[in-house]
Short mmCIF file of C-alpha atoms and ligand atoms in Angstrom, two decimals:
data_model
loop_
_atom_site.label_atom_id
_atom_site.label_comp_id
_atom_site.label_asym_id
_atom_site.label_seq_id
_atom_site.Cartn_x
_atom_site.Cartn_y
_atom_site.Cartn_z
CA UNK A 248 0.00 0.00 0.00
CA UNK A 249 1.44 3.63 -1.31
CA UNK A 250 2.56 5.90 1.98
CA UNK A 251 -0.53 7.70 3.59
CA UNK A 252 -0.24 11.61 2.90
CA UNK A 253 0.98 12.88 6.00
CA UNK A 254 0.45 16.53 5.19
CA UNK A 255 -1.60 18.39 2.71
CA UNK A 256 -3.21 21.73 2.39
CA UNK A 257 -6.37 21.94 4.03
CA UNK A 258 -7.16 24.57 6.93
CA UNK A 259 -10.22 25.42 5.94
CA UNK A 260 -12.52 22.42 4.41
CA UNK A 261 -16.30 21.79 3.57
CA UNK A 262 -16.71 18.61 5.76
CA UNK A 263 -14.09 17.38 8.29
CA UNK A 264 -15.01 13.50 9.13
CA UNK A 265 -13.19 12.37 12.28
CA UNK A 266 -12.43 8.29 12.14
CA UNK A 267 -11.46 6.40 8.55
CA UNK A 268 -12.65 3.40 10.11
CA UNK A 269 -15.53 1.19 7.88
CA UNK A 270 -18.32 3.58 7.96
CA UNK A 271 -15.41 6.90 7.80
CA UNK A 272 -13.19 5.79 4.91
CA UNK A 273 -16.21 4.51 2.98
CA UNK A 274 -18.03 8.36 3.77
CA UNK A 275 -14.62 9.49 2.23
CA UNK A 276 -14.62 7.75 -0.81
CA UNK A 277 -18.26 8.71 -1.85
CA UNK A 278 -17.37 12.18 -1.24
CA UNK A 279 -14.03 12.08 -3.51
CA UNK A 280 -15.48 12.92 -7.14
CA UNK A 281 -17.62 16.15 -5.52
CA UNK A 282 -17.08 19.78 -5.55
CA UNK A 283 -16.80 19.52 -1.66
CA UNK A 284 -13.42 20.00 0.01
CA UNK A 285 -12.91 17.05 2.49
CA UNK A 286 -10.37 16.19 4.74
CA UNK A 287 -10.21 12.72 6.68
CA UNK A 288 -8.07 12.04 9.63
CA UNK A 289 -7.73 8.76 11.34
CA UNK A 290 -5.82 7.76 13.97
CA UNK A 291 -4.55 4.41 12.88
CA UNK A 292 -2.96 3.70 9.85
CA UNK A 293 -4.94 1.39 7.70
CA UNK A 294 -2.59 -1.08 7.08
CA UNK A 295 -1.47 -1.22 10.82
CA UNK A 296 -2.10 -4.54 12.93
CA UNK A 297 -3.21 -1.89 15.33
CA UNK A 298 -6.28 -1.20 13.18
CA UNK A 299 -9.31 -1.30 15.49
CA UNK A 300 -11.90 -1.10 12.26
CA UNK A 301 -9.93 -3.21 9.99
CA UNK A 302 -9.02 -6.29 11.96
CA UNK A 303 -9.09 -10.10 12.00
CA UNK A 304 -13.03 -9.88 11.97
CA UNK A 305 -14.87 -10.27 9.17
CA UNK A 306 -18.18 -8.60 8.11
CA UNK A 307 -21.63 -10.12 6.66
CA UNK A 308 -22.52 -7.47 3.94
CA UNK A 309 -26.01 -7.27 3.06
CA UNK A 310 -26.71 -6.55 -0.61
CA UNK A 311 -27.93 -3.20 -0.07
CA UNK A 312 -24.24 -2.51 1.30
CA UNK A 313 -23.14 -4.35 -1.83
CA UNK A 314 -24.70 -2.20 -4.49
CA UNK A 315 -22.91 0.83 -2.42
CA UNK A 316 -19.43 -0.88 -2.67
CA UNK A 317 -20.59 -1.13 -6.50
CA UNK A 318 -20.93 1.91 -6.86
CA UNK A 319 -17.77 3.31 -5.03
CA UNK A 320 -15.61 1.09 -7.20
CA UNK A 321 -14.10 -1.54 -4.52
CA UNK A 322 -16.89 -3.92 -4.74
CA UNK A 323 -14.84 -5.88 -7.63
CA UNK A 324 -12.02 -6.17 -5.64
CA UNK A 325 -14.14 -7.57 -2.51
CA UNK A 326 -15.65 -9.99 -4.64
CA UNK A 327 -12.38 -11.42 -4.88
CA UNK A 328 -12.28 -12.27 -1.42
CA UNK A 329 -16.02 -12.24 -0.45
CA UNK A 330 -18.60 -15.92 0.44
CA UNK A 331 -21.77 -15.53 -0.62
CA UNK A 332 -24.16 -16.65 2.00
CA UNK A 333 -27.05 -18.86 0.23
CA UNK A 334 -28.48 -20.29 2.97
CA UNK A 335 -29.14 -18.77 6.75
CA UNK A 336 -29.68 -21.37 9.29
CA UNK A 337 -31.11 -20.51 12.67
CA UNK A 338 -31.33 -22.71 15.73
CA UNK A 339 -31.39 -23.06 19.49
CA UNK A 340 -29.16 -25.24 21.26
CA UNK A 341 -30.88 -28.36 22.93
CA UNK A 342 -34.56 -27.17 21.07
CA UNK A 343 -36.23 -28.86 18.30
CA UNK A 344 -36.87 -25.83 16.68
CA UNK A 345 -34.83 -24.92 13.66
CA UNK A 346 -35.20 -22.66 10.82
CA UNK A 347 -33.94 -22.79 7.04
CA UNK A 348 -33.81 -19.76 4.75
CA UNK A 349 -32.62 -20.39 0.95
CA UNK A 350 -31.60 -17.45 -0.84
CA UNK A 351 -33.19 -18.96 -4.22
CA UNK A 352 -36.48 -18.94 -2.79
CA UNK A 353 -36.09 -15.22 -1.94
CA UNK A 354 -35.34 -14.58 -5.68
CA UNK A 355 -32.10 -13.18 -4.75
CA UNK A 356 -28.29 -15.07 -5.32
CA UNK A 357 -27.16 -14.42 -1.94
CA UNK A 358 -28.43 -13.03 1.03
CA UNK A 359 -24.84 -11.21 1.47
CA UNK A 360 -21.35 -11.51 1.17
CA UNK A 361 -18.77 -12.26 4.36
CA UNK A 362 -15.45 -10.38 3.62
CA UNK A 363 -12.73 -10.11 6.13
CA UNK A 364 -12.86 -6.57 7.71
CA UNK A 365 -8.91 -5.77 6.76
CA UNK A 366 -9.91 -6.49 2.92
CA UNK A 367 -12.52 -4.20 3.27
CA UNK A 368 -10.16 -1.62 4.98
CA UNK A 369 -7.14 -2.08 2.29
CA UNK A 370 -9.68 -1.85 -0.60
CA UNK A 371 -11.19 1.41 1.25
CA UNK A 372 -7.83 2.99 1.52
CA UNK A 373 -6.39 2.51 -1.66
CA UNK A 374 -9.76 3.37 -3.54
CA UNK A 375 -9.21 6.96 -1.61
CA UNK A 376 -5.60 7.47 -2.56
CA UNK A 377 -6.31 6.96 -6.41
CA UNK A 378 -8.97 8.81 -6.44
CA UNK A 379 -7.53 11.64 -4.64
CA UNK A 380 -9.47 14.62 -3.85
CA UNK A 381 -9.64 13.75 -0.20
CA UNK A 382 -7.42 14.88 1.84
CA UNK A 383 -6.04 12.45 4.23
CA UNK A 384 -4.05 13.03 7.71
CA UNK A 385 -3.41 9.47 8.67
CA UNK A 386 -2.08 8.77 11.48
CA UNK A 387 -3.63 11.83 13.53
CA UNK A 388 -5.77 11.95 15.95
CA UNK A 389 -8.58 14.71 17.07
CA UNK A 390 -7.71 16.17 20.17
CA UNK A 391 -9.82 18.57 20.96
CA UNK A 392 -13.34 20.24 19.00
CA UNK A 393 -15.33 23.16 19.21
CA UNK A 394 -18.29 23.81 17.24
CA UNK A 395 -20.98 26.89 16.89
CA UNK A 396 -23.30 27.87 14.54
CA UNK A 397 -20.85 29.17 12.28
CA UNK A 398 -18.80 26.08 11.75
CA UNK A 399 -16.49 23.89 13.41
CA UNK A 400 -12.98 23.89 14.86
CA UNK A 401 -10.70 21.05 15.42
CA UNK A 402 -7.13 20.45 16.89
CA UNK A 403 -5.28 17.57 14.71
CA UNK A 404 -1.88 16.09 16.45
CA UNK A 405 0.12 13.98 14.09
CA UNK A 406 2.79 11.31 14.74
CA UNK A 407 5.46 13.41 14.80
CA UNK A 408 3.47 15.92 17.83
CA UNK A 409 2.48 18.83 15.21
CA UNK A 410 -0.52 20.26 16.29
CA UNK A 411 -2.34 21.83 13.63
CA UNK A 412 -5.94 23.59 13.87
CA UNK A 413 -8.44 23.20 10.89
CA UNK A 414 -12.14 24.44 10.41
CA UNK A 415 -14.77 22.97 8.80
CA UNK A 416 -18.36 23.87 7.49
CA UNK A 417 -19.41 20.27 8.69
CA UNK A 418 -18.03 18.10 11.08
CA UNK A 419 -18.91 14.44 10.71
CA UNK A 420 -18.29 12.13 13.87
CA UNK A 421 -16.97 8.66 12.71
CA UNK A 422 -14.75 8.01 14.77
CA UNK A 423 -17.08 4.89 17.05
CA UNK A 424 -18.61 4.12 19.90
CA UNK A 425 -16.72 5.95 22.35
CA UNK A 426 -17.08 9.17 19.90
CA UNK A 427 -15.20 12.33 21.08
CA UNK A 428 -16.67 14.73 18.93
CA UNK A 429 -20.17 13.46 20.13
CA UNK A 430 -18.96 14.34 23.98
CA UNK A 431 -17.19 17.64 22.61
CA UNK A 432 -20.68 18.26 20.68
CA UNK A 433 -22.49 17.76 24.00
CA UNK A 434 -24.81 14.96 22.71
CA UNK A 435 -25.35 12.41 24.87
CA UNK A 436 -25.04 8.34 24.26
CA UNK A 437 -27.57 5.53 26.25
CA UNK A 438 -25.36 2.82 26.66
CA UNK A 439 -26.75 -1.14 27.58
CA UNK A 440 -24.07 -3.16 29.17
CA UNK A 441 -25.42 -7.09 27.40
CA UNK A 442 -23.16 -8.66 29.84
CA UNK A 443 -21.41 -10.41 27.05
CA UNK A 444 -18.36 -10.78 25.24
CA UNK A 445 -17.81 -11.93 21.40
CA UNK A 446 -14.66 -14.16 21.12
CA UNK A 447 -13.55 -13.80 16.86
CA UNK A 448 -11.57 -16.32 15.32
CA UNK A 449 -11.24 -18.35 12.17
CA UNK A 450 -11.91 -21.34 12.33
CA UNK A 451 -11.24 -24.68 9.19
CA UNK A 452 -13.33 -27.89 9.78
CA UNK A 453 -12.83 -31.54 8.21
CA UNK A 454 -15.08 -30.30 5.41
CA UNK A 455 -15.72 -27.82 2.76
CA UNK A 456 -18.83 -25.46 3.46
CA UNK A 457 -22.00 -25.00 0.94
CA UNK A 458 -22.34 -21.27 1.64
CA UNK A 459 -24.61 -21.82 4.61
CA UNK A 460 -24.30 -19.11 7.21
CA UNK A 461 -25.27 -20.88 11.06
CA UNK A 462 -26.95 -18.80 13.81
CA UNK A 463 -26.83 -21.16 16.87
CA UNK A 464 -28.95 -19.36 20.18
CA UNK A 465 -27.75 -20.76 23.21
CA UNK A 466 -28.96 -19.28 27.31
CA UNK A 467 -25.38 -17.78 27.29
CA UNK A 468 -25.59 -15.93 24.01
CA UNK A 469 -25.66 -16.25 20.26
CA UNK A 470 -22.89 -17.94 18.33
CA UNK A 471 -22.35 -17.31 14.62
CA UNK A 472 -20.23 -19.78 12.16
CA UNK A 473 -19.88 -17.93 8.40
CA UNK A 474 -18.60 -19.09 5.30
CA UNK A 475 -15.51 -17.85 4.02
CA UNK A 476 -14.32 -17.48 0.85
CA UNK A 477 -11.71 -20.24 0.23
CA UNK A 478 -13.21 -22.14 3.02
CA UNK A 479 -13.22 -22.59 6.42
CA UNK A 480 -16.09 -20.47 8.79
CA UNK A 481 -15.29 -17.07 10.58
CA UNK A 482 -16.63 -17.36 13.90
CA UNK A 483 -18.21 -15.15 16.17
CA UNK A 484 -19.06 -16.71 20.24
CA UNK A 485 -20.94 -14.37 22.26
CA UNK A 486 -20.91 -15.78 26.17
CA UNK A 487 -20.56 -14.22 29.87
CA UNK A 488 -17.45 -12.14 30.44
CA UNK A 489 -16.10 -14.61 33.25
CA UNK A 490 -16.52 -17.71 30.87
CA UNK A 491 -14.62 -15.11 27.54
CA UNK A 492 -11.67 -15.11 30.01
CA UNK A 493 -11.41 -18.65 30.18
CA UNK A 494 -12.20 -19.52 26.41
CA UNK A 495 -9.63 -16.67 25.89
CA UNK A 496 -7.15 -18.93 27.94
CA UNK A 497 -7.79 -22.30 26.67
CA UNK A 498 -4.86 -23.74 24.39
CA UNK A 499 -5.93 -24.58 20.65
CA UNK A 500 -7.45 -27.56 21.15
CA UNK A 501 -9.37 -27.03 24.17
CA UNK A 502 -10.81 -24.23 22.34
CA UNK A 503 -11.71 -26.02 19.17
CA UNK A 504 -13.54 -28.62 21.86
CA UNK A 505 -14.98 -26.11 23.58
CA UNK A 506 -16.68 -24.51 20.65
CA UNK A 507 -17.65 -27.98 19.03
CA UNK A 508 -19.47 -28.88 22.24
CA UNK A 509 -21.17 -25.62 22.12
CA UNK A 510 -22.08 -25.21 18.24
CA UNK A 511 -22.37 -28.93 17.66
CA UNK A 512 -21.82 -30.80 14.42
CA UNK A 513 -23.64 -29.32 11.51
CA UNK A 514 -20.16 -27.93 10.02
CA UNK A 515 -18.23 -31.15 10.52
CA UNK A 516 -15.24 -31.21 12.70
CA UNK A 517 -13.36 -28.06 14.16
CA UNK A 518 -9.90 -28.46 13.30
CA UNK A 519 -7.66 -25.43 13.70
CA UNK A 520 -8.51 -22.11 14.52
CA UNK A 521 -7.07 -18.44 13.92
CA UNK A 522 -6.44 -15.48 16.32
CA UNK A 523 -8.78 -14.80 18.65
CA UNK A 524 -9.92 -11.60 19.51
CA UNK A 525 -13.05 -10.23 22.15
CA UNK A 526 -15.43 -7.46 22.20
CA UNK A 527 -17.71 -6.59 25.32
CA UNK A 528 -20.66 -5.73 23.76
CA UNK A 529 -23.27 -3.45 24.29
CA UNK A 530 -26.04 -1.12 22.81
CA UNK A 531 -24.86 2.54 22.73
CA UNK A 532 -27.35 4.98 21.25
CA UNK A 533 -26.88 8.68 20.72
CA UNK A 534 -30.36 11.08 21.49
CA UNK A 535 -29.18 12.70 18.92
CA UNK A 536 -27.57 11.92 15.28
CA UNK A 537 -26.72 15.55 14.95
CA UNK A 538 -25.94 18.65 16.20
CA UNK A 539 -24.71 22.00 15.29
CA UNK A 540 -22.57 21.55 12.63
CA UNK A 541 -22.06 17.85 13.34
CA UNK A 542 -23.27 14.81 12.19
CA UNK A 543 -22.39 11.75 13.73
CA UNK A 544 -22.49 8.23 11.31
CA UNK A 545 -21.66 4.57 12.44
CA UNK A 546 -21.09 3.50 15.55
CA UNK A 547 -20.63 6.84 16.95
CA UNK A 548 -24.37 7.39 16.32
CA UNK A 549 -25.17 3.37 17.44
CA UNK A 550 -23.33 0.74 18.27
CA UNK A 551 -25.63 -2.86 18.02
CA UNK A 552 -24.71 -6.16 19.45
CA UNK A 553 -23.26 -8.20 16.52
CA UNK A 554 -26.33 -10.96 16.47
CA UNK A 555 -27.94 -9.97 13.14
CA UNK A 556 -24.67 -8.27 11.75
CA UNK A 557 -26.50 -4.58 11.01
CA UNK A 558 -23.67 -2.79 12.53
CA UNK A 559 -21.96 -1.86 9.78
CA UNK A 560 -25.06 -2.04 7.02
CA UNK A 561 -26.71 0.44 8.94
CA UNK A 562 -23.56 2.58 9.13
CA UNK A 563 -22.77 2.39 5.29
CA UNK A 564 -26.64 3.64 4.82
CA UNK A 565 -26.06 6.12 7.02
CA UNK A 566 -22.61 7.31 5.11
CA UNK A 567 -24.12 6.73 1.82
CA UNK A 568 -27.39 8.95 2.79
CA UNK A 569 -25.18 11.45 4.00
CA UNK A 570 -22.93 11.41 0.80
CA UNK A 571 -26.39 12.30 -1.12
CA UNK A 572 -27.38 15.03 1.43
CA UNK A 573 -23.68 17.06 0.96
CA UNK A 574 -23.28 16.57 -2.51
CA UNK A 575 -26.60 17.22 -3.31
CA UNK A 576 -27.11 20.28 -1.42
CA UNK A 577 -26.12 23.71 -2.83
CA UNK A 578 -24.37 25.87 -0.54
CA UNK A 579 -23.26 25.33 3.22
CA UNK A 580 -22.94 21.27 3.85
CA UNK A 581 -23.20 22.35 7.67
CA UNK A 582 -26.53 24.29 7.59
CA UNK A 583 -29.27 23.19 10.07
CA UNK A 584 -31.77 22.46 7.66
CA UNK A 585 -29.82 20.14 5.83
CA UNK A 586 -28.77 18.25 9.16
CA UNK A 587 -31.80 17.70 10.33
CA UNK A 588 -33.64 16.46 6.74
CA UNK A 589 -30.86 14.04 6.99
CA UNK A 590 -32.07 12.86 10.26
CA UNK A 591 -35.38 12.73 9.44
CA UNK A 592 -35.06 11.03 6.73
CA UNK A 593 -32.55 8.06 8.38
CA UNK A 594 -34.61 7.92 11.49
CA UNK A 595 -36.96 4.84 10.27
CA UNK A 596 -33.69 2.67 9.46
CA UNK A 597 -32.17 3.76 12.56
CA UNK A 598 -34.93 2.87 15.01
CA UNK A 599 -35.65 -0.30 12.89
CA UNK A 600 -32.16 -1.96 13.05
CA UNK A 601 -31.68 -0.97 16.98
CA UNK A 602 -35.23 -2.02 17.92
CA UNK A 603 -34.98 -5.19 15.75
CA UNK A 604 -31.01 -6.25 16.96
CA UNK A 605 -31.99 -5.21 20.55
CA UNK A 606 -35.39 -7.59 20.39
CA UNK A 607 -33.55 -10.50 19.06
CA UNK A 608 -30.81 -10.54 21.77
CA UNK A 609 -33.09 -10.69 24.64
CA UNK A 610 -35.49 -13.13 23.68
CA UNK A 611 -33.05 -15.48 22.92
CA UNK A 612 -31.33 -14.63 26.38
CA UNK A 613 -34.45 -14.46 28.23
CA UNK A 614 -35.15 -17.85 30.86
CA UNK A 615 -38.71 -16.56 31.53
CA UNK A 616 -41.20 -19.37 31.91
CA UNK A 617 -42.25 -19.78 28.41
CA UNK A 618 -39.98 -17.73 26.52
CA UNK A 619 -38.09 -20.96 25.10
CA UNK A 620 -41.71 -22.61 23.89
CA UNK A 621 -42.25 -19.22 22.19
CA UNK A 622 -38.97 -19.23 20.68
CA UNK A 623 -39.13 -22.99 19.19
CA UNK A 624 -42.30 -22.50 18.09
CA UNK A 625 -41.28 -19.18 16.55
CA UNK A 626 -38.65 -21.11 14.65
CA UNK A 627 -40.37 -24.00 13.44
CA UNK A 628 -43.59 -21.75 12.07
CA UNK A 629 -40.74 -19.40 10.50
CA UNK A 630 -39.94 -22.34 8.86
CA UNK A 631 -42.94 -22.62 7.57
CA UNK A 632 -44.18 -19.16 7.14
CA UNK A 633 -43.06 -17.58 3.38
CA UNK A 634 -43.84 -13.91 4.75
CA UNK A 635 -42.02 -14.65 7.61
CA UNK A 636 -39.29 -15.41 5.63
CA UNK A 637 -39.58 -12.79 3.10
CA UNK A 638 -39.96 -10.08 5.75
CA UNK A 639 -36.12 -11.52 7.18
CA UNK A 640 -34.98 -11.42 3.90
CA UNK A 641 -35.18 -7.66 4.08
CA UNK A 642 -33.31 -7.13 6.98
CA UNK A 643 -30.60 -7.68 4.66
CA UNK A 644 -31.76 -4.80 2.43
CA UNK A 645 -32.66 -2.20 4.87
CA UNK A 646 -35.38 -0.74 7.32
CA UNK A 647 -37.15 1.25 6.20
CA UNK A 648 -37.30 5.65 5.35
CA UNK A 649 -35.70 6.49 1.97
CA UNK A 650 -33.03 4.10 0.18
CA UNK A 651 -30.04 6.26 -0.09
CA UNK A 652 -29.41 6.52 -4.17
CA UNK A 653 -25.97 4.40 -4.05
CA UNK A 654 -28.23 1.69 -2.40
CA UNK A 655 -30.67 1.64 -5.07
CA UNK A 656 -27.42 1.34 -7.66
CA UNK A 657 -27.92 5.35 -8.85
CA UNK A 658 -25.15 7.40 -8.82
CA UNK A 659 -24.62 10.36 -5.73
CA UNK A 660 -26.79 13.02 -7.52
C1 FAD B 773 -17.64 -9.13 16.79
C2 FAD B 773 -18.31 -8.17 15.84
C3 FAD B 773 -18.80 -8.64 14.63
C4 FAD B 773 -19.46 -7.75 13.76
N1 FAD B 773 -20.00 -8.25 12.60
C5 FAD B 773 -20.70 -7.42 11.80
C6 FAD B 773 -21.30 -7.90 10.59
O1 FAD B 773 -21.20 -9.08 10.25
N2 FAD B 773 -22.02 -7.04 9.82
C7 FAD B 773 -22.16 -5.72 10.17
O2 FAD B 773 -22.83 -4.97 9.43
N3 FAD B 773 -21.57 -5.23 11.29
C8 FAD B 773 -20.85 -6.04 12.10
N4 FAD B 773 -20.26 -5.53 13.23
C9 FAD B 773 -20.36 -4.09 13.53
C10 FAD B 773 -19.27 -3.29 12.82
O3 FAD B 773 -18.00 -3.82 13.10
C11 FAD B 773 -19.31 -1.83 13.25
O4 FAD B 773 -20.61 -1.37 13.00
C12 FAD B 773 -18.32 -1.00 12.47
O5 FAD B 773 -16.99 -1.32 12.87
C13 FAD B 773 -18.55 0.49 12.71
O6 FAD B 773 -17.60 1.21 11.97
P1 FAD B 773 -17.25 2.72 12.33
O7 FAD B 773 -16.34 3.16 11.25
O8 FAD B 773 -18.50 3.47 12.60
O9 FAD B 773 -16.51 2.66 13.76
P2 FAD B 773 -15.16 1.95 14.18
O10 FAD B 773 -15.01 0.64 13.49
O11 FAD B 773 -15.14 1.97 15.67
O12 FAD B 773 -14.01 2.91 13.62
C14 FAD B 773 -13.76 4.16 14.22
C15 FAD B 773 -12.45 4.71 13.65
O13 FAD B 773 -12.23 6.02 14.18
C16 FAD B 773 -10.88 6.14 14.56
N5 FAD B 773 -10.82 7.16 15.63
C17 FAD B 773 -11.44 7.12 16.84
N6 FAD B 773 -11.20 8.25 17.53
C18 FAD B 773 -10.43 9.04 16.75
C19 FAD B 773 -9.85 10.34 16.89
N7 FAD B 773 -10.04 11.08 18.00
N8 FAD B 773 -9.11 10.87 15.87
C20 FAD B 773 -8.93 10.14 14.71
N9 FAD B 773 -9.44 8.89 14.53
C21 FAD B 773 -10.18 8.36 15.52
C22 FAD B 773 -10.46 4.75 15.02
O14 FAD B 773 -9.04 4.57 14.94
C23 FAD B 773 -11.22 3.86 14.03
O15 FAD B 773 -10.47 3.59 12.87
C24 FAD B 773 -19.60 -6.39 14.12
C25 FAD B 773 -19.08 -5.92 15.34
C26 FAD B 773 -18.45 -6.80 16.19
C27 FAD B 773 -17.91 -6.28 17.51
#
């Protein structure tokens, strides 16, 4: 990958987006071919093992999220590297309740793609440095931000310890859950503790997968097992902190056991797994997606348990919505009316993904007399039900208020 640009020219810019994480860089990148000036400053490097965005994770796209990729010019090269999901399987451990959902009898190919988060990042990056017109302070972090009603002001230190201070028109939070610009903006964030921790890793088993993405509930918390392209699953375990430590602990094997005991045998045998990484997770949830001057986009406006993987999808529609908004605007990208049509209009999505990824975590973790009959016989009627299936289906594509334009595969204006 070519050298970041340490330096450029920018003291005065159009939009300032804190954070080139997933939902940041990809913001970026649809704002590159506008009139806009743009500057985008990120603490970590992108090609850094540091990389808290891009690391050994990897991300179920929807198709929605597709089409934008598509239409910011990377998707080719995460196709490369991308499983199509054609099947979603959904069950609860020690139940007799299962569900099965085919992609084919959706009408679509693929429910989504699973791409490891660091090919998304690379592909991000290097999309922004050939199409220039961004400028890009990476690594630098945001140190300190004021904002008014005239515009916004930020303090940038670099590697090196230059301080520089830049304003901007607009000032778009992406910098994730534990936002500073949404603190400096005054905006407060709900948080949820879940009580649980998602152990990462990838994992190979004794036999080649079909493209069938698992969703196994169990009392302790959800555990995911997606295809990957050239084979082998990427994992996500979600369980109680205390029992995280010790999976975190076990040696290789003990692991694998632990996680075939827990996941059973629909995959075939666990045989060797990757790094593994944790999250604590919880639901964090800003009253407000914007503010004087500032928007805030991705996890810095909500951050969602992984369980349905929305995160991100939501994020992108957010960033892609936002893309439309600025470049489609004349005049001031920062002006209040502007700010708040784009909140209006994301609201429906918003609420949608939270209340839906919020629901489906506690029922599965609830032990209330009952709950567990509900569930299985949730599962086996979704089985049966084609509107219940169809109305999953598209999750994948969205909740809901307007499709931003890169979504429905039109270009930014
Ligand atoms: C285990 C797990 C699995 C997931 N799986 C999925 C999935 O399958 N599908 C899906 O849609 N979502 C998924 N998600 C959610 C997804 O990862 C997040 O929604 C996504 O990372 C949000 O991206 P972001 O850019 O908003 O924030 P972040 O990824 O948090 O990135 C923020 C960036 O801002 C930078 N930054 C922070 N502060 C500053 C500062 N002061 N100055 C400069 N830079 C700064 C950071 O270095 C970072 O690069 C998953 C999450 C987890 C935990």
């Amino acid at each position: 990958m070519p050298e970041p640009e340490a330096h450029g020219a920018a003291r005065q810019v159009d939009v300032a987006i804190v954070g080139g994480g997933l939902v940041g860089a990809s913001l970026a990148l649809a704002l590159a071919g506008t009139a806009r000036s743009v500057l985008l400053i990120e603490g970590v490097a992108p090609d850094s093992s540091a990389q808290p965005s891009f690391d050994e994770r990897t991300t179920a796209l929807g198709n929605a999220s597709r089409r934008i990729f598509q239409r910011l010019g990377v998707w080719d090269e995460l196709a490369r590297e991308a499983a199509p999901i054609r099947t979603i399987h959904i069950s609860e451990a020690g139940r007799f309740g299962s569900a099965r959902l085919r992609a084919v009898e959706q009408g679509v190919e693929a429910f989504g793609h699973v791409i490891p988060n660091r090919v998304i990042g690379a592909a991000l990056w290097r999309a922004l440095q050939r199409a220039g017109g961004v400028t890009l302070r990476v690594p630098a972090r945001v140190t300190a931000v004021k904002t008014d009603n005239d515009g916004a002001s930020l303090t940038v230190l670099d590697a090196t310890g230059a301080q520089e201070v830049i304003e901007a028109r607009l000032l778009v939070a992406a910098d994730g859950a534990e936002s500073l610009v949404r603190t400096a903006a005054g905006i407060a964030a709900e948080v949820e503790d879940y009580a649980q921790v998602a152990i990462t890793a990838a994992v190979s088993t004794d036999r080649p997968h079909d493209g069938t993405a698992y969703e196994r509930f169990t009392p302790a918390g959800p555990v995911a097992v997606l295809p990957l392209h050239g084979g082998g699953y990427g994992t996500v375990w979600a369980c109680a902190p205390q029992r995280a430590s010790e999976l975190l602990a076990l040696d290789e094997a003990d692991y694998l056991a632990a996680l075939q005991e827990r996941f059973g045998w629909r995959v075939g045998r666990f045989v060797k797994v990757g790094r593994r990484a944790s999250y604590p997770l919880r639901l964090s949830r800003a009253a407000e997606t914007v503010g004087p001057r500032t928007v805030l986009v991705g996890n810095a406006a909500q951050g969602l348990h992984p369980i349905a993987g929305q995160g991100f999808n939501l994020g992108l529609r957010d960033a892609a919505l936002l893309a439309e908004s600025i470049a489609g605007a004349q005049g001031d990208p920062g002006a209040g009316q502007l700010l708040r049509a784009y909140a209006e209009a994301r609201a429906a999505d918003r609420t949608g993904v939270v209340r839906f990824t919020d629901s489906l975590v506690k029922l599965f973790a609830s032990s209330l007399p009952g709950a567990s009959l509900v569930r299985n016989l949730g599962l086996v009627l979704f089985d049966l039900s084609p509107p219940a299936k169809r109305a999953l289906a598209r999750v994948s594509l969205g909740f809901g208020g307007p499709a931003p334009r890169l979504a429905r595969d039109l270009p930014l204006t």
